[in-house]
PDB file of C-alpha atoms in Angstrom:
ATOM      1  CA  UNK A  23      33.056  80.943 -37.998  1.00 86.00           C
ATOM      2  CA  UNK A  24      36.141  78.800 -37.448  1.00 95.00           C
ATOM      3  CA  UNK A  25      34.796  75.522 -38.812  1.00 97.00           C
ATOM      4  CA  UNK A  26      36.376  72.669 -36.856  1.00 97.00           C
ATOM      5  CA  UNK A  27      33.683  69.945 -36.868  1.00 98.00           C
ATOM      6  CA  UNK A  28      30.702  69.000 -39.058  1.00 98.00           C
ATOM      7  CA  UNK A  29      27.946  66.824 -37.599  1.00 98.00           C
ATOM      8  CA  UNK A  30      25.271  65.278 -39.786  1.00 98.00           C
ATOM      9  CA  UNK A  31      21.951  63.612 -39.119  1.00 98.00           C
ATOM     10  CA  UNK A  32      21.433  60.436 -41.170  1.00 97.00           C
ATOM     11  CA  UNK A  33      17.834  59.619 -42.194  1.00 95.00           C
ATOM     12  CA  UNK A  34      16.326  62.360 -44.329  1.00 96.00           C
ATOM     13  CA  UNK A  35      19.732  64.014 -44.454  1.00 98.00           C
ATOM     14  CA  UNK A  36      22.901  62.066 -45.181  1.00 97.00           C
ATOM     15  CA  UNK A  37      21.114  59.183 -46.929  1.00 97.00           C
ATOM     16  CA  UNK A  38      18.593  59.233 -49.743  1.00 96.00           C
ATOM     17  CA  UNK A  39      14.918  58.237 -49.252  1.00 95.00           C
ATOM     18  CA  UNK A  40      15.816  54.639 -50.146  1.00 94.00           C
ATOM     19  CA  UNK A  41      18.417  54.692 -47.309  1.00 93.00           C
ATOM     20  CA  UNK A  42      21.391  54.535 -49.671  1.00 95.00           C
ATOM     21  CA  UNK A  43      24.401  56.805 -49.407  1.00 95.00           C
ATOM     22  CA  UNK A  44      24.795  58.768 -52.630  1.00 95.00           C
ATOM     23  CA  UNK A  45      28.213  59.053 -54.230  1.00 97.00           C
ATOM     24  CA  UNK A  46      28.013  62.890 -54.402  1.00 97.00           C
ATOM     25  CA  UNK A  47      27.504  63.004 -50.629  1.00 98.00           C
ATOM     26  CA  UNK A  48      30.310  60.537 -49.935  1.00 97.00           C
ATOM     27  CA  UNK A  49      32.679  62.473 -52.191  1.00 97.00           C
ATOM     28  CA  UNK A  50      31.776  65.826 -50.632  1.00 98.00           C
ATOM     29  CA  UNK A  51      32.256  64.486 -47.097  1.00 98.00           C
ATOM     30  CA  UNK A  52      35.667  63.175 -48.055  1.00 96.00           C
ATOM     31  CA  UNK A  53      36.608  66.554 -49.556  1.00 97.00           C
ATOM     32  CA  UNK A  54      35.680  68.245 -46.300  1.00 97.00           C
ATOM     33  CA  UNK A  55      37.732  65.752 -44.276  1.00 97.00           C
ATOM     34  CA  UNK A  56      40.666  66.219 -46.663  1.00 97.00           C
ATOM     35  CA  UNK A  57      40.387  69.962 -46.058  1.00 97.00           C
ATOM     36  CA  UNK A  58      40.990  69.321 -42.355  1.00 96.00           C
ATOM     37  CA  UNK A  59      37.435  69.340 -40.952  1.00 97.00           C
ATOM     38  CA  UNK A  60      36.417  66.187 -39.022  1.00 97.00           C
ATOM     39  CA  UNK A  61      32.960  64.830 -39.871  1.00 98.00           C
ATOM     40  CA  UNK A  62      30.779  62.845 -37.458  1.00 97.00           C
ATOM     41  CA  UNK A  63      27.236  61.458 -37.537  1.00 98.00           C
ATOM     42  CA  UNK A  64      24.437  61.701 -34.989  1.00 97.00           C
ATOM     43  CA  UNK A  65      21.133  59.899 -35.393  1.00 96.00           C
ATOM     44  CA  UNK A  66      18.120  58.356 -33.706  1.00 93.00           C
ATOM     45  CA  UNK A  67      19.362  55.029 -35.110  1.00 95.00           C
ATOM     46  CA  UNK A  68      21.015  52.396 -32.912  1.00 96.00           C
ATOM     47  CA  UNK A  69      24.780  51.938 -33.284  1.00 96.00           C
ATOM     48  CA  UNK A  70      24.251  48.940 -35.586  1.00 94.00           C
ATOM     49  CA  UNK A  71      22.620  51.205 -38.165  1.00 95.00           C
ATOM     50  CA  UNK A  72      25.441  53.750 -38.153  1.00 96.00           C
ATOM     51  CA  UNK A  73      28.711  51.856 -38.156  1.00 95.00           C
ATOM     52  CA  UNK A  74      28.509  50.891 -41.840  1.00 93.00           C
ATOM     53  CA  UNK A  75      28.055  54.551 -42.762  1.00 95.00           C
ATOM     54  CA  UNK A  76      31.123  55.570 -40.777  1.00 95.00           C
ATOM     55  CA  UNK A  77      33.080  52.802 -42.480  1.00 94.00           C
ATOM     56  CA  UNK A  78      31.798  53.730 -45.938  1.00 94.00           C
ATOM     57  CA  UNK A  79      32.825  57.354 -45.404  1.00 95.00           C
ATOM     58  CA  UNK A  80      36.123  56.483 -43.762  1.00 94.00           C
ATOM     59  CA  UNK A  81      35.235  58.355 -40.557  1.00 95.00           C
ATOM     60  CA  UNK A  82      37.201  57.713 -37.378  1.00 93.00           C
ATOM     61  CA  UNK A  83      35.309  60.186 -35.204  1.00 95.00           C
ATOM     62  CA  UNK A  84      32.919  59.094 -32.407  1.00 96.00           C
ATOM     63  CA  UNK A  85      29.280  58.457 -33.374  1.00 96.00           C
ATOM     64  CA  UNK A  86      26.109  59.645 -31.635  1.00 97.00           C
ATOM     65  CA  UNK A  87      23.427  56.921 -31.622  1.00 97.00           C
ATOM     66  CA  UNK A  88      19.920  57.192 -30.104  1.00 96.00           C
ATOM     67  CA  UNK A  89      19.986  60.981 -30.637  1.00 94.00           C
ATOM     68  CA  UNK A  90      23.336  61.187 -28.872  1.00 94.00           C
ATOM     69  CA  UNK A  91      22.293  59.197 -25.809  1.00 94.00           C
ATOM     70  CA  UNK A  92      24.873  56.562 -26.742  1.00 96.00           C
ATOM     71  CA  UNK A  93      28.349  57.571 -27.895  1.00 96.00           C
ATOM     72  CA  UNK A  94      30.339  54.878 -29.688  1.00 96.00           C
ATOM     73  CA  UNK A  95      33.690  54.706 -31.367  1.00 94.00           C
ATOM     74  CA  UNK A  96      33.860  53.947 -35.074  1.00 90.00           C
ATOM     75  CA  UNK A  97      34.929  50.398 -34.166  1.00 90.00           C
ATOM     76  CA  UNK A  98      31.660  49.887 -32.228  1.00 91.00           C
ATOM     77  CA  UNK A  99      33.041  50.227 -28.688  1.00 94.00           C
ATOM     78  CA  UNK A 100      30.551  52.071 -26.456  1.00 94.00           C
ATOM     79  CA  UNK A 101      32.039  55.132 -24.752  1.00 94.00           C
ATOM     80  CA  UNK A 102      28.887  56.152 -22.858  1.00 93.00           C
ATOM     81  CA  UNK A 103      25.184  55.279 -22.741  1.00 94.00           C
ATOM     82  CA  UNK A 104      22.149  56.902 -21.142  1.00 95.00           C
ATOM     83  CA  UNK A 105      18.946  54.926 -20.492  1.00 97.00           C
ATOM     84  CA  UNK A 106      15.380  55.906 -19.759  1.00 97.00           C
ATOM     85  CA  UNK A 107      14.370  55.693 -16.120  1.00 97.00           C
ATOM     86  CA  UNK A 108      12.492  52.364 -15.766  1.00 98.00           C
ATOM     87  CA  UNK A 109       9.352  54.033 -14.382  1.00 98.00           C
ATOM     88  CA  UNK A 110       9.377  56.582 -17.212  1.00 98.00           C
ATOM     89  CA  UNK A 111       9.835  53.788 -19.744  1.00 98.00           C
ATOM     90  CA  UNK A 112       6.856  51.896 -18.317  1.00 98.00           C
ATOM     91  CA  UNK A 113       4.732  55.064 -18.341  1.00 98.00           C
ATOM     92  CA  UNK A 114       5.729  55.790 -21.939  1.00 98.00           C
ATOM     93  CA  UNK A 115       4.651  52.351 -23.089  1.00 98.00           C
ATOM     94  CA  UNK A 116       1.275  52.900 -21.448  1.00 97.00           C
ATOM     95  CA  UNK A 117       0.844  56.336 -23.024  1.00 98.00           C
ATOM     96  CA  UNK A 118       1.537  55.136 -26.567  1.00 98.00           C
ATOM     97  CA  UNK A 119      -0.450  51.882 -26.312  1.00 97.00           C
ATOM     98  CA  UNK A 120      -3.066  52.452 -29.021  1.00 95.00           C
ATOM     99  CA  UNK A 121      -4.552  50.183 -31.694  1.00 94.00           C
ATOM    100  CA  UNK A 122      -3.045  52.371 -34.447  1.00 95.00           C
ATOM    101  CA  UNK A 123       0.458  52.447 -32.926  1.00 97.00           C
ATOM    102  CA  UNK A 124       3.236  49.872 -33.159  1.00 98.00           C
ATOM    103  CA  UNK A 125       5.604  50.008 -30.184  1.00 98.00           C
ATOM    104  CA  UNK A 126       9.328  49.427 -30.560  1.00 98.00           C
ATOM    105  CA  UNK A 127      11.770  49.196 -27.672  1.00 98.00           C
ATOM    106  CA  UNK A 128      15.504  49.371 -28.263  1.00 98.00           C
ATOM    107  CA  UNK A 129      17.264  47.804 -25.302  1.00 97.00           C
ATOM    108  CA  UNK A 130      20.209  45.536 -24.545  1.00 94.00           C
ATOM    109  CA  UNK A 131      21.516  45.815 -28.076  1.00 93.00           C
ATOM    110  CA  UNK A 132      18.306  44.602 -29.724  1.00 96.00           C
ATOM    111  CA  UNK A 133      15.205  45.965 -31.426  1.00 97.00           C
ATOM    112  CA  UNK A 134      12.004  44.635 -29.824  1.00 98.00           C
ATOM    113  CA  UNK A 135       8.535  45.097 -31.332  1.00 98.00           C
ATOM    114  CA  UNK A 136       5.055  44.290 -30.064  1.00 96.00           C
ATOM    115  CA  UNK A 137       3.932  43.533 -33.631  1.00 95.00           C
ATOM    116  CA  UNK A 138       5.345  43.368 -37.131  1.00 95.00           C
ATOM    117  CA  UNK A 139       3.982  44.974 -40.280  1.00 96.00           C
ATOM    118  CA  UNK A 140       4.709  45.003 -44.002  1.00 94.00           C
ATOM    119  CA  UNK A 141       5.861  48.633 -44.253  1.00 95.00           C
ATOM    120  CA  UNK A 142       7.797  49.926 -41.244  1.00 96.00           C
ATOM    121  CA  UNK A 143       9.352  46.608 -40.227  1.00 97.00           C
ATOM    122  CA  UNK A 144      11.208  46.141 -43.554  1.00 95.00           C
ATOM    123  CA  UNK A 145      12.255  49.805 -43.451  1.00 92.00           C
ATOM    124  CA  UNK A 146      13.692  49.450 -39.944  1.00 95.00           C
ATOM    125  CA  UNK A 147      15.498  46.239 -40.868  1.00 95.00           C
ATOM    126  CA  UNK A 148      17.524  48.346 -43.307  1.00 92.00           C
ATOM    127  CA  UNK A 149      17.866  51.353 -41.020  1.00 92.00           C
ATOM    128  CA  UNK A 150      18.980  49.501 -37.897  1.00 94.00           C
ATOM    129  CA  UNK A 151      20.733  46.610 -39.646  1.00 93.00           C
ATOM    130  CA  UNK A 152      18.957  44.245 -37.243  1.00 95.00           C
ATOM    131  CA  UNK A 153      16.162  41.720 -37.164  1.00 96.00           C
ATOM    132  CA  UNK A 154      13.240  42.523 -34.828  1.00 97.00           C
ATOM    133  CA  UNK A 155      12.512  40.471 -31.739  1.00 97.00           C
ATOM    134  CA  UNK A 156       8.746  40.003 -31.350  1.00 96.00           C
ATOM    135  CA  UNK A 157       7.975  40.836 -27.735  1.00 93.00           C
ATOM    136  CA  UNK A 158       4.721  40.520 -25.818  1.00 88.00           C
ATOM    137  CA  UNK A 159       6.139  41.691 -22.497  1.00 95.00           C
ATOM    138  CA  UNK A 160       8.526  44.642 -22.363  1.00 97.00           C
ATOM    139  CA  UNK A 161       8.865  44.380 -18.569  1.00 96.00           C
ATOM    140  CA  UNK A 162      12.253  42.600 -18.498  1.00 97.00           C
ATOM    141  CA  UNK A 163      13.719  45.368 -20.688  1.00 97.00           C
ATOM    142  CA  UNK A 164      12.722  48.383 -18.616  1.00 97.00           C
ATOM    143  CA  UNK A 165      16.029  48.679 -16.753  1.00 96.00           C
ATOM    144  CA  UNK A 166      18.029  49.212 -19.958  1.00 96.00           C
ATOM    145  CA  UNK A 167      15.850  51.084 -22.482  1.00 98.00           C
ATOM    146  CA  UNK A 168      17.774  53.213 -24.992  1.00 97.00           C
ATOM    147  CA  UNK A 169      14.734  54.347 -26.962  1.00 97.00           C
ATOM    148  CA  UNK A 170      11.004  53.744 -27.294  1.00 98.00           C
ATOM    149  CA  UNK A 171       9.382  54.454 -30.650  1.00 98.00           C
ATOM    150  CA  UNK A 172       5.677  54.879 -31.360  1.00 98.00           C
ATOM    151  CA  UNK A 173       5.160  54.018 -35.028  1.00 98.00           C
ATOM    152  CA  UNK A 174       2.103  55.032 -37.050  1.00 97.00           C
ATOM    153  CA  UNK A 175       1.094  56.017 -40.559  1.00 96.00           C
ATOM    154  CA  UNK A 176      -1.327  58.563 -39.043  1.00 97.00           C
ATOM    155  CA  UNK A 177       0.996  61.558 -38.934  1.00 96.00           C
ATOM    156  CA  UNK A 178      -1.525  63.986 -37.442  1.00 96.00           C
ATOM    157  CA  UNK A 179      -2.358  61.576 -34.649  1.00 97.00           C
ATOM    158  CA  UNK A 180       1.322  61.044 -33.927  1.00 96.00           C
ATOM    159  CA  UNK A 181       1.918  64.805 -33.741  1.00 95.00           C
ATOM    160  CA  UNK A 182      -0.895  65.109 -31.191  1.00 97.00           C
ATOM    161  CA  UNK A 183       0.460  62.108 -29.299  1.00 97.00           C
ATOM    162  CA  UNK A 184       3.869  63.778 -29.209  1.00 97.00           C
ATOM    163  CA  UNK A 185       2.395  66.770 -27.381  1.00 97.00           C
ATOM    164  CA  UNK A 186       0.449  64.578 -24.957  1.00 97.00           C
ATOM    165  CA  UNK A 187       3.410  62.344 -24.126  1.00 98.00           C
ATOM    166  CA  UNK A 188       5.758  65.307 -23.720  1.00 97.00           C
ATOM    167  CA  UNK A 189       3.347  66.935 -21.282  1.00 98.00           C
ATOM    168  CA  UNK A 190       2.810  63.734 -19.324  1.00 98.00           C
ATOM    169  CA  UNK A 191       6.503  62.898 -18.988  1.00 98.00           C
ATOM    170  CA  UNK A 192       7.743  66.434 -18.446  1.00 97.00           C
ATOM    171  CA  UNK A 193      11.456  66.568 -17.686  1.00 96.00           C
ATOM    172  CA  UNK A 194      11.639  62.806 -17.360  1.00 97.00           C
ATOM    173  CA  UNK A 195      12.237  62.221 -21.068  1.00 97.00           C
ATOM    174  CA  UNK A 196      13.074  63.732 -24.428  1.00 95.00           C
ATOM    175  CA  UNK A 197      10.060  63.365 -26.749  1.00 96.00           C
ATOM    176  CA  UNK A 198      10.375  64.203 -30.456  1.00 92.00           C
ATOM    177  CA  UNK A 199       9.538  62.862 -33.881  1.00 92.00           C
ATOM    178  CA  UNK A 200      12.544  61.651 -35.862  1.00 90.00           C
ATOM    179  CA  UNK A 201      10.259  61.143 -38.877  1.00 90.00           C
ATOM    180  CA  UNK A 202       6.585  62.037 -39.390  1.00 93.00           C
ATOM    181  CA  UNK A 203       5.789  58.368 -38.674  1.00 96.00           C
ATOM    182  CA  UNK A 204       8.225  57.791 -35.746  1.00 96.00           C
ATOM    183  CA  UNK A 205       7.785  59.316 -32.291  1.00 97.00           C
ATOM    184  CA  UNK A 206      10.956  58.757 -30.249  1.00 96.00           C
ATOM    185  CA  UNK A 207      11.194  58.810 -26.459  1.00 97.00           C
ATOM    186  CA  UNK A 208      14.658  58.797 -24.910  1.00 96.00           C
ATOM    187  CA  UNK A 209      16.339  59.860 -21.680  1.00 96.00           C
ATOM    188  CA  UNK A 210      16.330  63.636 -21.035  1.00 96.00           C
ATOM    189  CA  UNK A 211      19.975  64.063 -22.063  1.00 93.00           C
ATOM    190  CA  UNK A 212      19.573  61.763 -25.072  1.00 94.00           C
ATOM    191  CA  UNK A 213      18.812  64.651 -27.388  1.00 95.00           C
ATOM    192  CA  UNK A 214      20.857  66.030 -30.235  1.00 96.00           C
ATOM    193  CA  UNK A 215      21.699  69.255 -28.421  1.00 97.00           C
ATOM    194  CA  UNK A 216      23.442  67.416 -25.597  1.00 96.00           C
ATOM    195  CA  UNK A 217      24.601  64.810 -28.112  1.00 96.00           C
ATOM    196  CA  UNK A 218      26.594  67.232 -30.257  1.00 97.00           C
ATOM    197  CA  UNK A 219      28.031  68.780 -27.087  1.00 97.00           C
ATOM    198  CA  UNK A 220      29.301  65.345 -26.024  1.00 95.00           C
ATOM    199  CA  UNK A 221      30.722  64.589 -29.462  1.00 96.00           C
ATOM    200  CA  UNK A 222      32.394  67.993 -29.735  1.00 96.00           C
ATOM    201  CA  UNK A 223      33.917  67.548 -26.282  1.00 95.00           C
ATOM    202  CA  UNK A 224      35.561  64.280 -27.328  1.00 92.00           C
ATOM    203  CA  UNK A 225      37.418  66.268 -30.003  1.00 93.00           C
ATOM    204  CA  UNK A 226      37.987  69.338 -27.798  1.00 96.00           C
ATOM    205  CA  UNK A 227      35.997  71.558 -30.172  1.00 97.00           C
ATOM    206  CA  UNK A 228      33.766  74.383 -28.856  1.00 98.00           C
ATOM    207  CA  UNK A 229      30.173  74.352 -30.083  1.00 98.00           C
ATOM    208  CA  UNK A 230      30.713  77.739 -31.709  1.00 98.00           C
ATOM    209  CA  UNK A 231      33.040  75.979 -34.167  1.00 98.00           C
ATOM    210  CA  UNK A 232      30.562  73.189 -34.977  1.00 98.00           C
ATOM    211  CA  UNK A 233      28.279  73.053 -38.033  1.00 98.00           C
ATOM    212  CA  UNK A 234      25.279  70.714 -38.068  1.00 98.00           C
ATOM    213  CA  UNK A 235      22.722  69.548 -40.610  1.00 98.00           C
ATOM    214  CA  UNK A 236      19.362  67.792 -40.204  1.00 98.00           C
ATOM    215  CA  UNK A 237      15.781  67.576 -41.387  1.00 97.00           C
ATOM    216  CA  UNK A 238      13.389  66.834 -38.507  1.00 94.00           C
ATOM    217  CA  UNK A 239      12.126  68.100 -35.162  1.00 93.00           C
ATOM    218  CA  UNK A 240      14.654  66.045 -33.209  1.00 93.00           C
ATOM    219  CA  UNK A 241      17.394  67.997 -35.014  1.00 96.00           C
ATOM    220  CA  UNK A 242      16.232  71.385 -33.711  1.00 96.00           C
ATOM    221  CA  UNK A 243      18.008  71.014 -30.315  1.00 96.00           C
ATOM    222  CA  UNK A 244      21.354  70.782 -32.132  1.00 97.00           C
ATOM    223  CA  UNK A 245      20.429  73.728 -34.369  1.00 98.00           C
ATOM    224  CA  UNK A 246      20.054  75.819 -31.209  1.00 97.00           C
ATOM    225  CA  UNK A 247      23.498  74.970 -29.859  1.00 97.00           C
ATOM    226  CA  UNK A 248      25.759  74.770 -32.889  1.00 98.00           C
ATOM    227  CA  UNK A 249      27.664  77.677 -34.352  1.00 98.00           C
ATOM    228  CA  UNK A 250      26.100  77.032 -37.769  1.00 98.00           C
ATOM    229  CA  UNK A 251      22.955  75.087 -38.632  1.00 98.00           C
ATOM    230  CA  UNK A 252      21.634  73.796 -41.954  1.00 98.00           C
ATOM    231  CA  UNK A 253      18.204  72.301 -42.639  1.00 98.00           C
ATOM    232  CA  UNK A 254      17.352  69.947 -45.480  1.00 98.00           C
ATOM    233  CA  UNK A 255      15.056  71.315 -48.160  1.00 98.00           C
ATOM    234  CA  UNK A 256      12.349  68.689 -47.702  1.00 97.00           C
ATOM    235  CA  UNK A 257      12.115  69.171 -43.920  1.00 96.00           C
ATOM    236  CA  UNK A 258       9.021  70.631 -42.232  1.00 95.00           C
ATOM    237  CA  UNK A 259       8.715  74.410 -42.454  1.00 97.00           C
ATOM    238  CA  UNK A 260       9.226  74.853 -38.693  1.00 96.00           C
ATOM    239  CA  UNK A 261      12.487  72.907 -38.886  1.00 97.00           C
ATOM    240  CA  UNK A 262      13.721  74.919 -41.872  1.00 98.00           C
ATOM    241  CA  UNK A 263      12.940  78.160 -40.060  1.00 98.00           C
ATOM    242  CA  UNK A 264      14.936  77.013 -37.026  1.00 98.00           C
ATOM    243  CA  UNK A 265      18.143  76.716 -39.083  1.00 98.00           C
ATOM    244  CA  UNK A 266      20.496  79.427 -40.341  1.00 98.00           C
ATOM    245  CA  UNK A 267      20.674  77.925 -43.839  1.00 98.00           C
ATOM    246  CA  UNK A 268      18.576  75.613 -46.015  1.00 98.00           C
ATOM    247  CA  UNK A 269      20.066  73.260 -48.584  1.00 98.00           C
ATOM    248  CA  UNK A 270      18.584  70.866 -51.129  1.00 98.00           C
ATOM    249  CA  UNK A 271      16.474  67.825 -50.328  1.00 98.00           C
ATOM    250  CA  UNK A 272      18.011  64.475 -49.486  1.00 98.00           C
ATOM    251  CA  UNK A 273      16.808  62.978 -52.781  1.00 97.00           C
ATOM    252  CA  UNK A 274      18.977  65.637 -54.463  1.00 97.00           C
ATOM    253  CA  UNK A 275      22.026  64.972 -52.227  1.00 97.00           C
ATOM    254  CA  UNK A 276      21.489  68.187 -50.274  1.00 98.00           C
ATOM    255  CA  UNK A 277      24.366  67.425 -47.892  1.00 98.00           C
ATOM    256  CA  UNK A 278      26.779  67.558 -50.820  1.00 98.00           C
ATOM    257  CA  UNK A 279      25.266  70.895 -51.848  1.00 98.00           C
ATOM    258  CA  UNK A 280      25.684  72.248 -48.313  1.00 98.00           C
ATOM    259  CA  UNK A 281      29.313  71.172 -48.111  1.00 98.00           C
ATOM    260  CA  UNK A 282      30.155  72.700 -51.480  1.00 97.00           C
ATOM    261  CA  UNK A 283      28.207  75.969 -51.168  1.00 97.00           C
ATOM    262  CA  UNK A 284      28.226  76.704 -47.412  1.00 98.00           C
ATOM    263  CA  UNK A 285      31.000  74.846 -45.597  1.00 98.00           C
ATOM    264  CA  UNK A 286      33.982  74.654 -47.931  1.00 97.00           C
ATOM    265  CA  UNK A 287      33.744  78.400 -48.730  1.00 96.00           C
ATOM    266  CA  UNK A 288      34.131  79.101 -44.993  1.00 96.00           C
ATOM    267  CA  UNK A 289      37.597  77.582 -45.129  1.00 95.00           C
ATOM    268  CA  UNK A 290      38.613  80.027 -47.850  1.00 85.00           C
ATOM    269  CA  UNK A 291      37.205  83.118 -46.149  1.00 68.00           C
TER     270      UNK A 291
END
């Protein structure tokens, strides 16, 4: 392929399990950029959780937040944003209202939660670079919902809930787990397949010249559309099988391995 753009997922991919950016990954990304290949990031995170990564890596390419539903410049300016239909958002909140589920709503630039906990709340503080807003009534937010997340430590239950919610909402939403413990619901076009298409278009690069890397089910739509796809070694088996290549796990800086062993050699072919 004629490699002209590399797009990376963030959690479970670009960053380590502790959410830090490893020096081997940062160095490898910078080598790829120096070789003439732009690098961009696309993630289920809100923009606030991505801008520091772009700055740390020295990226000036657009960023795909909320699975690509929101496209922002590296300076934080929003280029485009897609929201859930208000009725679909209300229906989603009903469908995921369970005693063993924490509901998060990202809307109007803030992270709202119906309850806080000692495990996922601290994790999301780091991931989104925000403080949660405790919210007992999501109604006033329904006209501007970027993402709804059902959070649970019961992974099997969440997988079953994913299937039920996807069936109930049909074409009205994109429903996919971004982690085994996070079930994300976004607008239909807020998926990583459409997201990488939007990002590639901003740089006038055809999808056949785009390489992508990710680790979870919400990354599979971009695997299907990119010219080259790479899965992280610790990802679920179904996700690994959906990609053309598999690299190391994120705790072993697998993105750096992929750049060195798969992408940079393409430039010498």
